[in-house]
Short mmCIF file of C-alpha atoms and ligand atoms in Angstrom, two decimals:
data_model
loop_
_atom_site.label_atom_id
_atom_site.label_comp_id
_atom_site.label_asym_id
_atom_site.label_seq_id
_atom_site.Cartn_x
_atom_site.Cartn_y
_atom_site.Cartn_z
CA MET A 837 4.01 -17.63 9.24
CA THR A 838 5.94 -17.58 12.14
CA GLN A 839 6.24 -15.22 14.82
CA ASN A 840 9.17 -12.89 14.79
CA THR A 841 11.39 -14.01 18.00
CA SER A 842 14.68 -12.33 16.46
CA SER A 843 15.91 -9.17 17.75
CA ASP A 844 15.50 -7.70 13.96
CA THR A 845 12.44 -5.68 14.92
CA GLY A 846 13.29 -4.64 18.67
CA SER A 847 10.72 -6.39 20.90
CA GLY A 848 7.59 -7.26 19.39
CA LEU A 849 4.69 -5.93 19.50
CA ALA A 850 5.37 -4.60 22.70
CA GLY A 851 8.56 -2.69 21.80
CA LEU A 852 6.40 -1.38 19.29
CA GLU A 853 4.00 0.13 21.67
CA ALA A 854 6.93 1.48 23.64
CA ARG A 855 9.05 3.20 20.58
CA LEU A 856 4.84 4.45 19.53
CA ALA A 857 4.46 5.70 23.36
CA GLU A 858 8.09 7.74 23.23
CA ASP A 859 7.25 9.25 19.97
CA LEU A 860 3.69 10.80 20.87
CA ASP A 861 5.90 11.92 24.09
CA ARG A 862 8.61 13.55 22.06
CA LEU A 863 5.86 15.35 19.94
CA ALA A 864 3.94 16.60 23.06
CA LEU A 865 1.05 14.28 21.71
CA PRO A 866 -2.08 13.98 22.01
CA ALA A 867 -2.43 17.99 22.57
CA LYS A 868 -3.88 19.38 25.85
CA PRO A 869 -7.50 19.64 25.92
CA TRP A 870 -9.04 23.05 25.56
CA LEU A 871 -12.20 23.21 24.45
CA LEU A 872 -14.89 24.20 26.90
CA ALA A 873 -17.43 21.74 28.58
CA HIS A 874 -21.43 22.56 26.94
CA SER A 875 -24.19 21.02 28.54
CA HIS A 876 -27.83 20.69 26.90
CA GLU A 877 -31.00 19.62 28.72
CA GLY A 878 -29.07 18.18 31.64
CA GLN A 879 -26.18 15.91 29.94
CA PRO A 880 -22.71 17.22 28.34
CA VAL A 881 -22.25 17.77 24.59
CA LEU A 882 -19.99 15.55 23.25
CA ASP A 883 -17.32 17.63 20.91
CA VAL A 884 -17.16 15.25 17.76
CA ALA A 885 -19.28 12.14 17.73
CA VAL A 886 -18.30 10.06 14.98
CA ILE A 887 -20.48 7.93 13.49
CA GLY A 888 -18.74 4.81 12.20
CA ALA A 889 -15.41 2.88 13.62
CA GLY A 890 -14.04 1.58 10.51
CA GLN A 891 -10.61 2.48 9.44
CA PHE A 892 -12.08 6.65 8.56
CA GLY A 893 -13.82 6.90 11.82
CA LEU A 894 -10.70 5.29 13.44
CA ALA A 895 -8.38 7.93 12.27
CA ALA A 896 -10.56 10.57 13.00
CA CYS A 897 -10.66 9.94 16.44
CA ALA A 898 -6.80 9.85 16.41
CA ALA A 899 -6.43 12.92 14.70
CA LEU A 900 -8.82 14.92 16.71
CA ARG A 901 -7.15 13.52 19.97
CA HIS A 902 -3.82 14.55 18.81
CA LEU A 903 -5.31 18.18 18.54
CA GLY A 904 -6.95 18.23 21.99
CA ILE A 905 -10.03 17.48 20.96
CA GLU A 906 -12.10 14.18 22.62
CA ALA A 907 -14.16 12.07 20.24
CA ILE A 908 -16.18 9.06 20.49
CA ALA A 909 -16.86 6.33 17.85
CA PHE A 910 -20.38 4.90 17.54
CA ASP A 911 -20.26 1.74 15.86
CA ALA A 912 -23.46 -0.65 14.87
CA ALA A 913 -20.94 -3.55 14.76
CA PRO A 914 -19.61 -6.26 17.31
CA GLU A 915 -16.17 -4.90 18.66
CA GLY A 916 -13.52 -5.86 16.31
CA LEU A 917 -15.68 -6.50 12.85
CA GLU A 918 -16.71 -2.98 12.01
CA GLY A 919 -16.25 -2.45 7.85
CA PRO A 920 -16.26 -5.19 5.48
CA TRP A 921 -12.68 -6.73 5.83
CA ALA A 922 -14.05 -9.58 8.28
CA THR A 923 -17.07 -9.71 7.42
CA THR A 924 -18.55 -9.13 3.47
CA ALA A 925 -14.95 -8.82 1.56
CA ARG A 926 -13.67 -11.99 -0.11
CA MET A 927 -10.29 -11.16 -1.85
CA GLU A 928 -7.73 -12.84 -0.39
CA THR A 929 -5.38 -10.03 -0.11
CA LEU A 930 -6.19 -6.11 -0.32
CA ARG A 931 -5.77 -4.79 -3.72
CA SER A 932 -3.29 -2.00 -2.55
CA PRO A 933 0.37 -2.09 -2.09
CA LYS A 934 1.89 -3.49 0.83
CA GLU A 935 3.78 -0.33 1.78
CA LEU A 936 0.61 2.23 1.93
CA THR A 937 0.79 4.52 5.13
CA GLY A 938 -3.08 3.98 5.83
CA PRO A 939 -4.06 5.71 9.20
CA ALA A 940 -1.16 5.92 10.16
CA LEU A 941 -0.78 9.78 10.28
CA GLY A 942 2.48 9.85 9.87
CA PHE A 943 4.01 8.07 12.48
CA ALA A 944 6.35 5.42 11.58
CA SER A 945 5.31 3.49 14.43
CA LEU A 946 2.02 3.17 14.01
CA THR A 947 2.67 2.06 9.67
CA PHE A 948 1.20 -1.66 8.75
CA ARG A 949 5.15 -2.27 7.97
CA ALA A 950 5.77 -1.56 11.93
CA TRP A 951 3.38 -4.02 13.18
CA PHE A 952 3.77 -6.67 10.66
CA GLU A 953 7.75 -6.31 11.17
CA ALA A 954 7.56 -6.15 14.76
CA GLN A 955 5.52 -9.74 14.95
CA PHE A 956 7.08 -11.43 11.52
CA GLY A 957 10.80 -9.92 11.44
CA ARG A 958 11.87 -7.83 8.17
CA GLN A 959 12.04 -11.04 5.52
CA ALA A 960 8.79 -11.86 6.30
CA TRP A 961 7.98 -8.47 4.77
CA ALA A 962 10.39 -8.87 2.40
CA THR A 963 9.11 -11.66 0.92
CA LEU A 964 5.37 -10.84 1.63
CA ASP A 965 3.52 -9.77 -1.50
CA LYS A 966 -0.11 -8.25 -0.92
CA ILE A 967 -1.83 -7.12 2.92
CA PRO A 968 -4.01 -10.67 3.53
CA ARG A 969 -7.22 -9.27 3.67
CA LEU A 970 -8.00 -10.49 7.47
CA GLN A 971 -4.41 -9.26 8.48
CA TRP A 972 -5.51 -5.66 7.65
CA MET A 973 -8.63 -6.20 9.81
CA ASP A 974 -5.96 -7.29 12.71
CA TYR A 975 -4.23 -4.71 12.26
CA LEU A 976 -7.19 -2.04 12.14
CA ARG A 977 -7.53 -3.99 15.96
CA TRP A 978 -4.41 -3.13 17.20
CA TYR A 979 -4.97 0.61 16.21
CA ARG A 980 -7.70 1.17 18.03
CA LYS A 981 -5.91 -0.73 21.28
CA VAL A 982 -2.54 0.94 20.99
CA LEU A 983 -3.93 4.71 20.23
CA ALA A 984 -6.95 3.88 23.29
CA LEU A 985 -9.81 5.25 21.10
CA ASP A 986 -13.06 5.19 22.53
CA VAL A 987 -15.21 3.62 20.76
CA ARG A 988 -18.47 2.35 21.60
CA ASN A 989 -19.74 -1.06 19.48
CA LEU A 990 -23.43 -2.12 19.09
CA HIS A 991 -24.20 1.39 18.98
CA GLU A 992 -26.54 1.50 15.53
CA VAL A 993 -27.02 5.46 15.44
CA ILE A 994 -31.25 5.64 14.14
CA LYS A 995 -31.54 9.31 14.02
CA VAL A 996 -29.02 12.11 13.35
CA GLU A 997 -31.13 15.58 14.15
CA PRO A 998 -29.28 18.90 13.41
CA LEU A 999 -30.83 21.65 15.93
CA PRO A 1000 -30.59 25.49 15.86
CA GLY A 1001 -28.45 26.71 17.70
CA GLY A 1002 -25.29 24.25 16.20
CA LEU A 1003 -26.30 21.06 18.42
CA VAL A 1004 -26.44 17.47 16.74
CA ARG A 1005 -29.00 15.21 18.32
CA LEU A 1006 -28.09 11.54 17.89
CA ARG A 1007 -30.88 9.19 19.11
CA MET A 1008 -28.94 5.41 19.00
CA ASN A 1009 -29.65 1.61 19.77
CA THR A 1010 -27.17 -0.02 22.05
CA PRO A 1011 -27.33 -3.12 24.10
CA SER A 1012 -29.15 -1.41 27.16
CA GLY A 1013 -31.62 0.38 25.28
CA GLU A 1014 -32.43 3.46 22.97
CA ILE A 1015 -30.10 6.67 24.45
CA VAL A 1016 -29.35 10.20 23.01
CA HIS A 1017 -26.39 11.80 22.76
CA PHE A 1018 -25.77 15.69 22.12
CA ALA A 1019 -22.71 16.84 20.31
CA ARG A 1020 -20.98 19.76 18.55
CA ARG A 1021 -19.68 17.94 15.29
CA VAL A 1022 -20.78 14.46 13.99
CA VAL A 1023 -18.40 12.91 11.31
CA LEU A 1024 -20.14 10.82 9.06
CA ALA A 1025 -17.59 7.63 8.89
CA THR A 1026 -20.43 5.24 7.60
CA GLY A 1027 -18.45 3.75 4.46
CA TYR A 1028 -18.02 3.51 0.95
CA ASP A 1029 -21.95 2.58 0.68
CA GLY A 1030 -22.22 5.62 3.90
CA LEU A 1031 -24.95 7.67 2.14
CA GLY A 1032 -27.38 4.99 0.46
CA GLY A 1033 -26.36 1.51 -0.03
CA ARG A 1034 -26.17 -1.08 -2.71
CA ARG A 1035 -27.11 -0.75 -6.56
CA LEU A 1036 -29.19 -2.80 -7.63
CA PRO A 1037 -31.05 -3.17 -11.43
CA ALA A 1038 -34.84 -2.69 -11.38
CA PHE A 1039 -35.25 -6.14 -12.44
CA VAL A 1040 -33.93 -7.21 -9.05
CA ASP A 1041 -37.26 -5.79 -7.52
CA GLY A 1042 -39.69 -9.15 -8.46
CA LEU A 1043 -37.08 -11.87 -7.87
CA PRO A 1044 -37.43 -14.66 -5.03
CA THR A 1045 -34.72 -12.85 -2.29
CA ASP A 1046 -33.50 -16.49 -1.74
CA ARG A 1047 -32.41 -16.54 -5.15
CA TRP A 1048 -30.20 -13.80 -5.25
CA CYS A 1049 -27.73 -11.22 -3.05
CA HIS A 1050 -25.52 -8.32 -3.62
CA SER A 1051 -22.03 -8.46 -2.81
CA SER A 1052 -22.17 -6.75 0.09
CA ASP A 1053 -24.39 -8.27 1.55
CA VAL A 1054 -23.71 -10.87 4.63
CA PHE A 1055 -24.15 -14.33 2.89
CA ASP A 1056 -22.82 -18.07 3.30
CA PHE A 1057 -21.20 -18.71 -0.12
CA ASN A 1058 -21.33 -22.51 0.82
CA ARG A 1059 -24.76 -22.43 -0.28
CA LEU A 1060 -23.90 -21.99 -3.95
CA ARG A 1061 -22.11 -25.48 -3.42
CA GLY A 1062 -23.82 -27.69 -6.65
CA LEU A 1063 -25.89 -24.55 -7.57
CA ARG A 1064 -25.04 -22.76 -11.30
CA VAL A 1065 -23.62 -18.95 -10.59
CA GLY A 1066 -24.41 -15.48 -12.39
CA VAL A 1067 -22.31 -12.98 -11.43
CA VAL A 1068 -22.99 -9.65 -13.08
CA GLY A 1069 -19.87 -7.02 -12.96
CA ALA A 1070 -16.70 -7.13 -14.12
CA GLY A 1071 -15.13 -5.07 -10.97
CA ALA A 1072 -13.11 -6.52 -7.80
CA SER A 1073 -16.08 -7.82 -5.65
CA SER A 1074 -17.56 -10.07 -8.76
CA MET A 1075 -13.94 -11.74 -9.06
CA ASP A 1076 -14.49 -12.20 -5.16
CA SER A 1077 -18.18 -13.67 -5.53
CA ALA A 1078 -16.79 -15.56 -8.59
CA ALA A 1079 -13.96 -17.36 -7.39
CA SER A 1080 -15.97 -17.32 -3.46
CA ALA A 1081 -18.57 -19.16 -5.18
CA LEU A 1082 -16.10 -21.81 -7.47
CA GLU A 1083 -14.05 -22.61 -4.38
CA ALA A 1084 -17.46 -23.04 -2.26
CA GLY A 1085 -17.85 -25.93 -4.81
CA ALA A 1086 -20.58 -24.46 -7.09
CA ALA A 1087 -21.43 -26.46 -10.22
CA SER A 1088 -20.32 -22.96 -12.36
CA ALA A 1089 -20.03 -19.14 -12.58
CA ASP A 1090 -20.77 -17.38 -15.44
CA LEU A 1091 -19.66 -13.42 -15.33
CA LEU A 1092 -21.46 -11.46 -17.17
CA ILE A 1093 -19.73 -8.22 -18.30
CA ARG A 1094 -21.57 -5.09 -19.87
CA ARG A 1095 -18.44 -4.00 -21.24
CA HIS A 1096 -16.23 -5.69 -24.52
CA ASP A 1097 -13.26 -5.15 -22.55
CA ILE A 1098 -12.16 -5.53 -18.98
CA PRO A 1099 -10.42 -2.33 -17.67
CA ARG A 1100 -6.69 -2.63 -17.73
CA ILE A 1101 -5.48 0.47 -16.96
CA ASN A 1102 -5.94 1.53 -12.97
CA LYS A 1103 -5.62 5.27 -14.01
CA VAL A 1104 -5.90 6.05 -9.75
CA LYS A 1105 -2.48 4.29 -9.72
CA GLY A 1106 -1.59 6.68 -12.09
CA ALA A 1107 -2.90 9.64 -10.59
CA SER A 1108 -1.57 8.78 -6.98
CA ASN A 1109 0.99 11.49 -5.34
CA ALA A 1110 1.10 13.63 -3.02
CA GLY A 1111 -0.34 16.18 -5.30
CA PHE A 1112 -3.40 14.17 -6.64
CA MET A 1113 -3.96 13.59 -2.64
CA ILE A 1114 -3.45 17.31 -2.03
CA GLY A 1115 -4.86 19.63 -4.12
CA HIS A 1116 -7.43 18.24 -5.57
CA TRP A 1117 -9.40 20.89 -2.81
CA ASP A 1118 -8.04 23.66 -4.53
CA LEU A 1119 -9.23 23.11 -8.45
CA PRO A 1120 -11.86 24.69 -9.87
CA ASP A 1121 -14.77 23.00 -10.28
CA GLU A 1122 -14.73 21.98 -14.20
CA ASP A 1123 -11.23 20.49 -13.45
CA LYS A 1124 -12.64 17.98 -9.74
CA TRP A 1125 -15.58 16.84 -12.39
CA ARG A 1126 -13.53 16.68 -15.19
CA ILE A 1127 -11.04 14.37 -13.63
CA ARG A 1128 -13.55 12.03 -11.38
CA HIS A 1129 -15.73 11.47 -14.61
CA TYR A 1130 -12.48 10.44 -16.26
CA ILE A 1131 -11.69 7.69 -13.76
CA ASN A 1132 -15.50 6.82 -13.87
CA VAL A 1133 -15.40 6.47 -17.07
CA GLN A 1134 -12.12 4.36 -17.59
CA GLN A 1135 -12.85 2.17 -14.67
CA VAL A 1136 -10.54 0.22 -12.40
CA PRO A 1137 -10.10 -2.87 -13.05
CA PRO A 1138 -9.90 -6.03 -11.05
CA PRO A 1139 -6.76 -6.86 -9.61
CA ARG A 1140 -4.83 -9.19 -11.73
CA ALA A 1141 -4.51 -12.00 -9.22
CA SER A 1142 -8.18 -11.90 -8.44
CA MET A 1143 -8.96 -12.64 -11.83
CA LEU A 1144 -7.01 -15.83 -11.71
CA ARG A 1145 -7.98 -16.84 -8.77
CA VAL A 1146 -11.74 -17.10 -10.72
CA SER A 1147 -10.14 -18.61 -14.30
CA ARG A 1148 -8.09 -21.37 -12.47
CA HIS A 1149 -11.44 -23.30 -12.16
CA ALA A 1150 -12.47 -24.94 -14.96
CA ASN A 1151 -16.19 -23.97 -15.00
CA ALA A 1152 -15.69 -20.17 -14.78
CA ARG A 1153 -16.92 -18.51 -18.10
CA PHE A 1154 -16.72 -14.69 -18.58
CA HIS A 1155 -18.92 -13.31 -21.57
CA LEU A 1156 -17.89 -10.36 -22.22
CA GLY A 1157 -20.35 -7.61 -24.41
CA CYS A 1158 -23.27 -9.42 -22.35
CA PRO A 1159 -25.31 -6.46 -20.78
CA VAL A 1160 -27.94 -7.79 -18.73
CA LEU A 1161 -31.85 -6.92 -20.50
CA ASP A 1162 -33.90 -8.72 -17.85
CA VAL A 1163 -34.23 -11.20 -15.27
CA GLN A 1164 -37.15 -13.61 -14.27
CA SER A 1165 -38.16 -16.04 -12.25
CA VAL A 1166 -38.86 -19.06 -13.81
CA ALA A 1167 -39.71 -23.00 -12.43
CA ASP A 1168 -35.74 -24.26 -12.65
CA GLY A 1169 -34.30 -21.02 -11.37
CA LEU A 1170 -33.39 -17.66 -12.89
CA ARG A 1171 -34.21 -17.11 -17.00
CA VAL A 1172 -31.87 -14.23 -18.35
CA VAL A 1173 -31.91 -12.42 -21.09
CA THR A 1174 -28.58 -10.82 -22.44
CA PRO A 1175 -28.63 -9.47 -26.18
CA GLU A 1176 -26.88 -12.95 -28.14
CA GLN A 1177 -28.01 -15.78 -25.45
CA SER A 1178 -29.86 -16.54 -22.53
CA PHE A 1179 -28.86 -18.46 -18.89
CA THR A 1180 -30.41 -20.06 -16.56
CA PHE A 1181 -28.88 -19.74 -13.37
CA ASP A 1182 -29.82 -20.91 -9.78
CA PHE A 1183 -28.08 -17.94 -8.42
CA MET A 1184 -27.19 -14.67 -9.26
CA VAL A 1185 -24.31 -12.15 -7.48
CA PHE A 1186 -25.00 -8.71 -8.41
CA SER A 1187 -21.70 -6.84 -7.90
CA THR A 1188 -22.85 -4.05 -9.20
CA GLY A 1189 -21.44 -1.80 -6.46
CA PHE A 1190 -22.98 1.26 -4.10
CA HIS A 1191 -24.91 4.49 -4.88
CA ILE A 1192 -25.75 7.66 -2.78
CA ASP A 1193 -29.70 7.43 -1.87
CA TRP A 1194 -29.88 9.28 1.23
CA SER A 1195 -33.43 8.06 1.47
CA GLU A 1196 -31.56 4.00 1.90
CA ARG A 1197 -30.75 5.64 5.36
CA ASP A 1198 -33.75 6.35 7.79
CA ALA A 1199 -31.12 7.91 10.13
CA PHE A 1200 -30.38 10.86 7.82
CA ALA A 1201 -33.78 11.30 7.07
CA PRO A 1202 -34.41 14.71 9.41
CA PHE A 1203 -31.66 16.47 7.17
CA ALA A 1204 -31.11 14.64 3.80
CA ALA A 1205 -33.83 16.90 1.91
CA HIS A 1206 -31.56 19.66 3.00
CA VAL A 1207 -28.52 18.80 1.91
CA ARG A 1208 -26.89 20.68 -1.17
CA SER A 1209 -25.45 18.29 -3.59
CA TRP A 1210 -22.78 18.75 -6.78
CA GLY A 1211 -25.76 18.27 -8.90
CA ASP A 1212 -27.77 21.55 -7.66
CA ARG A 1213 -25.05 24.15 -8.47
CA PHE A 1214 -23.04 22.81 -11.17
CA LEU A 1215 -23.64 21.96 -15.03
CA PRO A 1216 -20.80 19.59 -16.13
CA GLU A 1217 -19.78 20.26 -19.80
CA PRO A 1218 -21.87 18.13 -22.77
CA GLY A 1219 -20.38 14.48 -22.62
CA GLN A 1220 -19.17 14.62 -18.98
CA GLU A 1221 -22.92 13.70 -17.16
CA ASP A 1222 -22.84 11.66 -14.50
CA ALA A 1223 -25.61 10.97 -12.42
CA GLU A 1224 -22.88 9.26 -9.46
CA LEU A 1225 -20.98 12.95 -9.14
CA GLY A 1226 -24.20 15.13 -9.58
CA ALA A 1227 -25.04 13.22 -6.19
CA SER A 1228 -22.43 14.31 -4.86
CA PRO A 1229 -22.68 16.27 -1.80
CA ASP A 1230 -21.18 20.41 -2.19
CA LEU A 1231 -19.00 19.95 0.97
CA GLY A 1232 -16.91 22.82 2.79
CA ARG A 1233 -12.91 22.69 3.61
CA ALA A 1234 -13.52 20.34 6.73
CA PHE A 1235 -16.32 18.02 5.17
CA GLU A 1236 -19.20 19.67 6.12
CA LEU A 1237 -22.26 19.32 4.23
CA GLN A 1238 -23.75 22.83 2.88
CA GLU A 1239 -27.14 23.45 2.89
CA ARG A 1240 -29.39 23.71 -0.29
CA VAL A 1241 -31.25 26.82 0.65
CA ALA A 1242 -29.59 28.84 2.75
CA GLY A 1243 -31.05 28.76 6.42
CA ALA A 1244 -33.76 25.89 5.58
CA CYS A 1245 -31.83 23.39 8.13
CA PRO A 1246 -29.51 25.53 10.83
CA GLY A 1247 -27.03 23.27 12.12
CA LEU A 1248 -26.28 21.13 9.11
CA ASP A 1249 -22.85 21.97 8.34
CA HIS A 1250 -22.60 20.65 11.93
CA ILE A 1251 -22.29 17.73 10.31
CA HIS A 1252 -19.20 15.77 8.25
CA CYS A 1253 -19.48 13.44 5.71
CA PHE A 1254 -16.39 11.69 5.66
CA ASN A 1255 -16.36 9.32 3.06
CA PHE A 1256 -16.32 7.88 -0.51
CA PRO A 1257 -18.89 10.51 -1.52
CA ALA A 1258 -16.52 13.28 -0.20
CA SER A 1259 -14.07 12.28 -2.75
CA LEU A 1260 -15.93 14.64 -5.67
CA THR A 1261 -15.39 17.75 -3.41
CA HIS A 1262 -12.29 16.86 -1.60
CA GLY A 1263 -10.30 13.91 -4.39
CA TYR A 1264 -9.30 10.29 -3.05
CA ILE A 1265 -8.83 10.92 -0.05
CA SER A 1266 -12.17 9.80 1.72
CA GLY A 1267 -12.73 5.83 0.76
CA ASP A 1268 -9.61 3.78 -0.31
CA ILE A 1269 -6.45 3.18 2.39
CA PRO A 1270 -3.75 5.52 0.69
CA GLY A 1271 -5.75 8.79 1.44
CA ILE A 1272 -6.53 8.16 4.78
CA SER A 1273 -4.06 9.98 6.56
CA VAL A 1274 -4.50 13.54 4.48
CA ALA A 1275 -8.06 13.02 5.28
CA ALA A 1276 -8.07 12.87 8.92
CA ARG A 1277 -5.29 15.68 9.23
CA ARG A 1278 -7.77 17.46 6.77
CA LEU A 1279 -11.10 16.98 9.63
CA SER A 1280 -9.08 17.18 12.13
CA GLU A 1281 -7.69 20.83 11.94
CA GLY A 1282 -11.07 21.96 9.75
CA ILE A 1283 -12.95 21.12 13.18
CA ALA A 1284 -10.54 21.85 15.39
CA SER A 1285 -10.94 25.64 13.49
CA LEU A 1286 -14.58 25.65 13.35
CA LEU A 1287 -14.80 24.86 16.97
CA TYR A 1288 -12.48 27.63 18.19
CA ARG A 1289 -14.39 30.13 16.07
CA GLU A 1290 -17.41 29.31 17.55
CA ASP A 1291 -16.28 30.10 21.25
CA PHE A 1292 -14.26 32.50 20.30
CA ALA A 1293 -15.89 35.12 22.64
CA GLN A 1294 -15.24 32.89 25.86
CA HIS A 1295 -11.50 32.24 24.63
CA PHE A 1296 -10.90 35.26 24.61
CA LYS A 1297 -12.96 36.41 28.53
CA ALA A 1298 -10.26 33.34 29.14
CA ILE A 1299 -7.22 35.32 27.69
CA GLU A 1300 -8.86 38.50 29.28
CA ALA A 1301 -9.09 36.56 33.00
CA PHE A 1302 -5.72 34.54 32.23
CA ALA A 1303 -3.50 36.05 35.22
CA GLU A 1304 -0.44 33.23 36.06
CA PRO A 1305 2.56 35.72 36.25
CA GLU A 1306 5.93 34.74 34.79
CA VAL A 1307 7.86 37.80 36.16
CA PHE A 1308 7.00 38.81 39.50
CA GLY A 1309 9.20 42.40 39.53
CA ASP A 1310 11.82 41.38 41.57
CA GLU A 1311 14.42 40.37 38.22
CA TRP A 1312 15.31 44.04 37.98
CA THR A 1313 15.64 47.67 39.96
CA ASP A 1314 13.47 50.44 38.54
CA GLN A 1315 16.34 53.65 38.10
CA ARG A 1316 13.46 56.08 39.12
CA LYS A 1317 12.99 54.25 42.68
CA GLN A 1318 16.61 54.11 42.87
CA LYS A 1319 17.14 57.82 42.50
CA GLU A 1320 14.28 58.72 44.80
CA SER A 1321 16.22 56.61 47.85
CA PHE A 1322 19.16 57.93 47.28
CA PRO A 1323 18.79 61.72 45.93
CA SER A 1324 22.40 63.08 44.98
C1 FAD B 2187 -14.55 -6.23 -0.60
C2 FAD B 2187 -13.81 -4.22 0.00
C3 FAD B 2187 -12.79 -4.51 -0.82
C4 FAD B 2187 -12.22 -3.39 -0.25
N1 FAD B 2187 -10.57 -3.14 -0.51
C5 FAD B 2187 -9.98 -2.31 -0.92
C6 FAD B 2187 -8.49 -2.37 -0.85
O1 FAD B 2187 -7.59 -3.28 -0.98
N2 FAD B 2187 -7.79 -1.14 -0.40
C7 FAD B 2187 -8.22 0.29 -0.93
O2 FAD B 2187 -7.56 1.08 -0.65
N3 FAD B 2187 -9.34 -0.17 -0.11
C8 FAD B 2187 -9.87 -0.94 -0.37
N4 FAD B 2187 -12.01 -0.80 -0.01
C9 FAD B 2187 -12.41 0.78 -0.41
C10 FAD B 2187 -12.29 1.02 1.45
O3 FAD B 2187 -10.50 0.92 2.18
C11 FAD B 2187 -13.33 0.65 2.42
O4 FAD B 2187 -14.31 0.33 2.06
C12 FAD B 2187 -13.20 0.89 4.15
O5 FAD B 2187 -13.55 -0.25 4.58
C13 FAD B 2187 -13.44 2.05 3.34
O6 FAD B 2187 -13.22 2.69 5.87
P1 FAD B 2187 -14.47 3.03 5.96
O7 FAD B 2187 -14.04 3.57 7.30
O8 FAD B 2187 -14.42 4.79 5.40
O9 FAD B 2187 -16.29 2.04 5.96
P2 FAD B 2187 -16.16 1.05 6.73
O10 FAD B 2187 -14.61 0.00 7.45
O11 FAD B 2187 -17.57 0.25 5.74
O12 FAD B 2187 -16.50 1.63 8.14
C14 FAD B 2187 -18.00 1.81 8.41
C15 FAD B 2187 -18.37 1.88 9.73
O13 FAD B 2187 -19.67 2.22 9.63
C16 FAD B 2187 -20.34 1.75 10.63
N5 FAD B 2187 -21.64 2.19 10.50
C17 FAD B 2187 -22.38 2.98 9.31
N6 FAD B 2187 -23.76 3.35 9.24
C18 FAD B 2187 -23.65 3.42 10.90
C19 FAD B 2187 -24.61 3.75 11.90
N7 FAD B 2187 -25.86 4.48 11.00
N8 FAD B 2187 -24.31 3.36 13.15
C20 FAD B 2187 -23.34 3.31 13.37
N9 FAD B 2187 -22.41 2.92 12.38
C21 FAD B 2187 -22.68 2.50 11.58
C22 FAD B 2187 -20.70 0.19 10.06
O14 FAD B 2187 -20.67 -0.72 10.92
C23 FAD B 2187 -19.00 0.06 9.69
O15 FAD B 2187 -18.10 -0.45 10.53
C24 FAD B 2187 -12.56 -2.22 0.15
C25 FAD B 2187 -14.17 -1.87 0.21
C26 FAD B 2187 -14.61 -3.18 0.05
C27 FAD B 2187 -15.95 -2.76 -0.11
#
């Protein structure tokens, strides 16, 4: 792609950055800081600590800063490698349409489109089909830079401890050793799998670890050259895994698909509109569950282009109605049993998604047992049982966690769940790109409101102590005083 040299979009990235700065200036953003300084055990308390600097963590920091609240994001990954885009994702392009505005927070100059056009021109935008995966990562790197967000990379949060009195203690591993921060509010922007990890079938337990991986693992697919590969699943990631294996020279890729047909209709796309994004929060519980369960059952189809990327290889085979019943390690590989036939593979990729399982996140052990999930208080209609939804955290308006037993874990509600598992409570705004700005605004306004309420007594005192006159007494003449001076 050629760099934009024409003036059709201003003067490249520098011009765009100047326009953005002007937009922010006109809107008087960021708002002036208004929070009171707090300290604990001799160190300053952070107003908001965000765990994770993927697209949701970045948007959360930006939205908070616009409200005059400083937020620091901590991410275990090296700079520029946050999230899956440049590490474990294997698709050529994003699934989402290129027009999505993602984390732009209502600023045209902060959209992917503006960033793209500034560099490559409007003509290139017009002919662009989908957003190339690595270009999305480049855009996120720019977003962080142009907004000057405070992100600390190589900071892995290893313990999150809510404390009585409204603070949360964070322990983290950093390049200079273990450190501790205290924060008034902590945002878990830890990703799709952020409250658990890889969902894996039970039979994986006994298999040799060098013969399989999960589609989200960091794994060099060049290792699959010449091998017979089995891929379990029919979602986008299974297509990406099979295609990557074949492109790396795998001898064959067999996709083992439980369903008798591939889902063809993307119900989330059909449902997406402003009401769906904004209104889910206000739905009755029954309707929240109903729509999430319906979409779970319908399943989102893999992108057509991803399927074609697989099927253009003659050695790709799709096996429908083929649930894996068992896998055993044998002399020449992995023996896979399905209802109608058996297979032998050298290597298997489990594209089986993610699940909520707090026990897989040691960092959350201090509070996990106290988190109220939907399953703790909501009984679905018969036929609508759904383990994933039952495990979803039952959140407040600002995405805050709530206690299973009132009073059992003070401070728990100072931790905000800002990742895909929040979607039963808040709708499809906390996992995928289209809803990021809606979610970031809701989170930031909710946190601003809670912080204001917590400090209300001091804010009130500050109002009482405020003594900056706007009128000085020399602007008028009091008729009574005039009469005293000049009696008739
Ligand atoms: C392969 C793949 C393809 C996708 N494609 C699309 C798509 O086309 N369109 C779409 O809308 N959505 C897509 N999604 C869904 C979603 O947009 C992505 O998962 C996205 O990365 C979610 O953003 P996030 O900020 O929530 O999480 P992430 O981008 O995963 O960021 C989370 C960050 O948290 C950090 N972290 C986690 N735990 C800790 C800790 N304890 N300490 C410090 N840091 C921590 C991680 O290092 C990571 O950088 C895709 C997802 C995947 C997995």
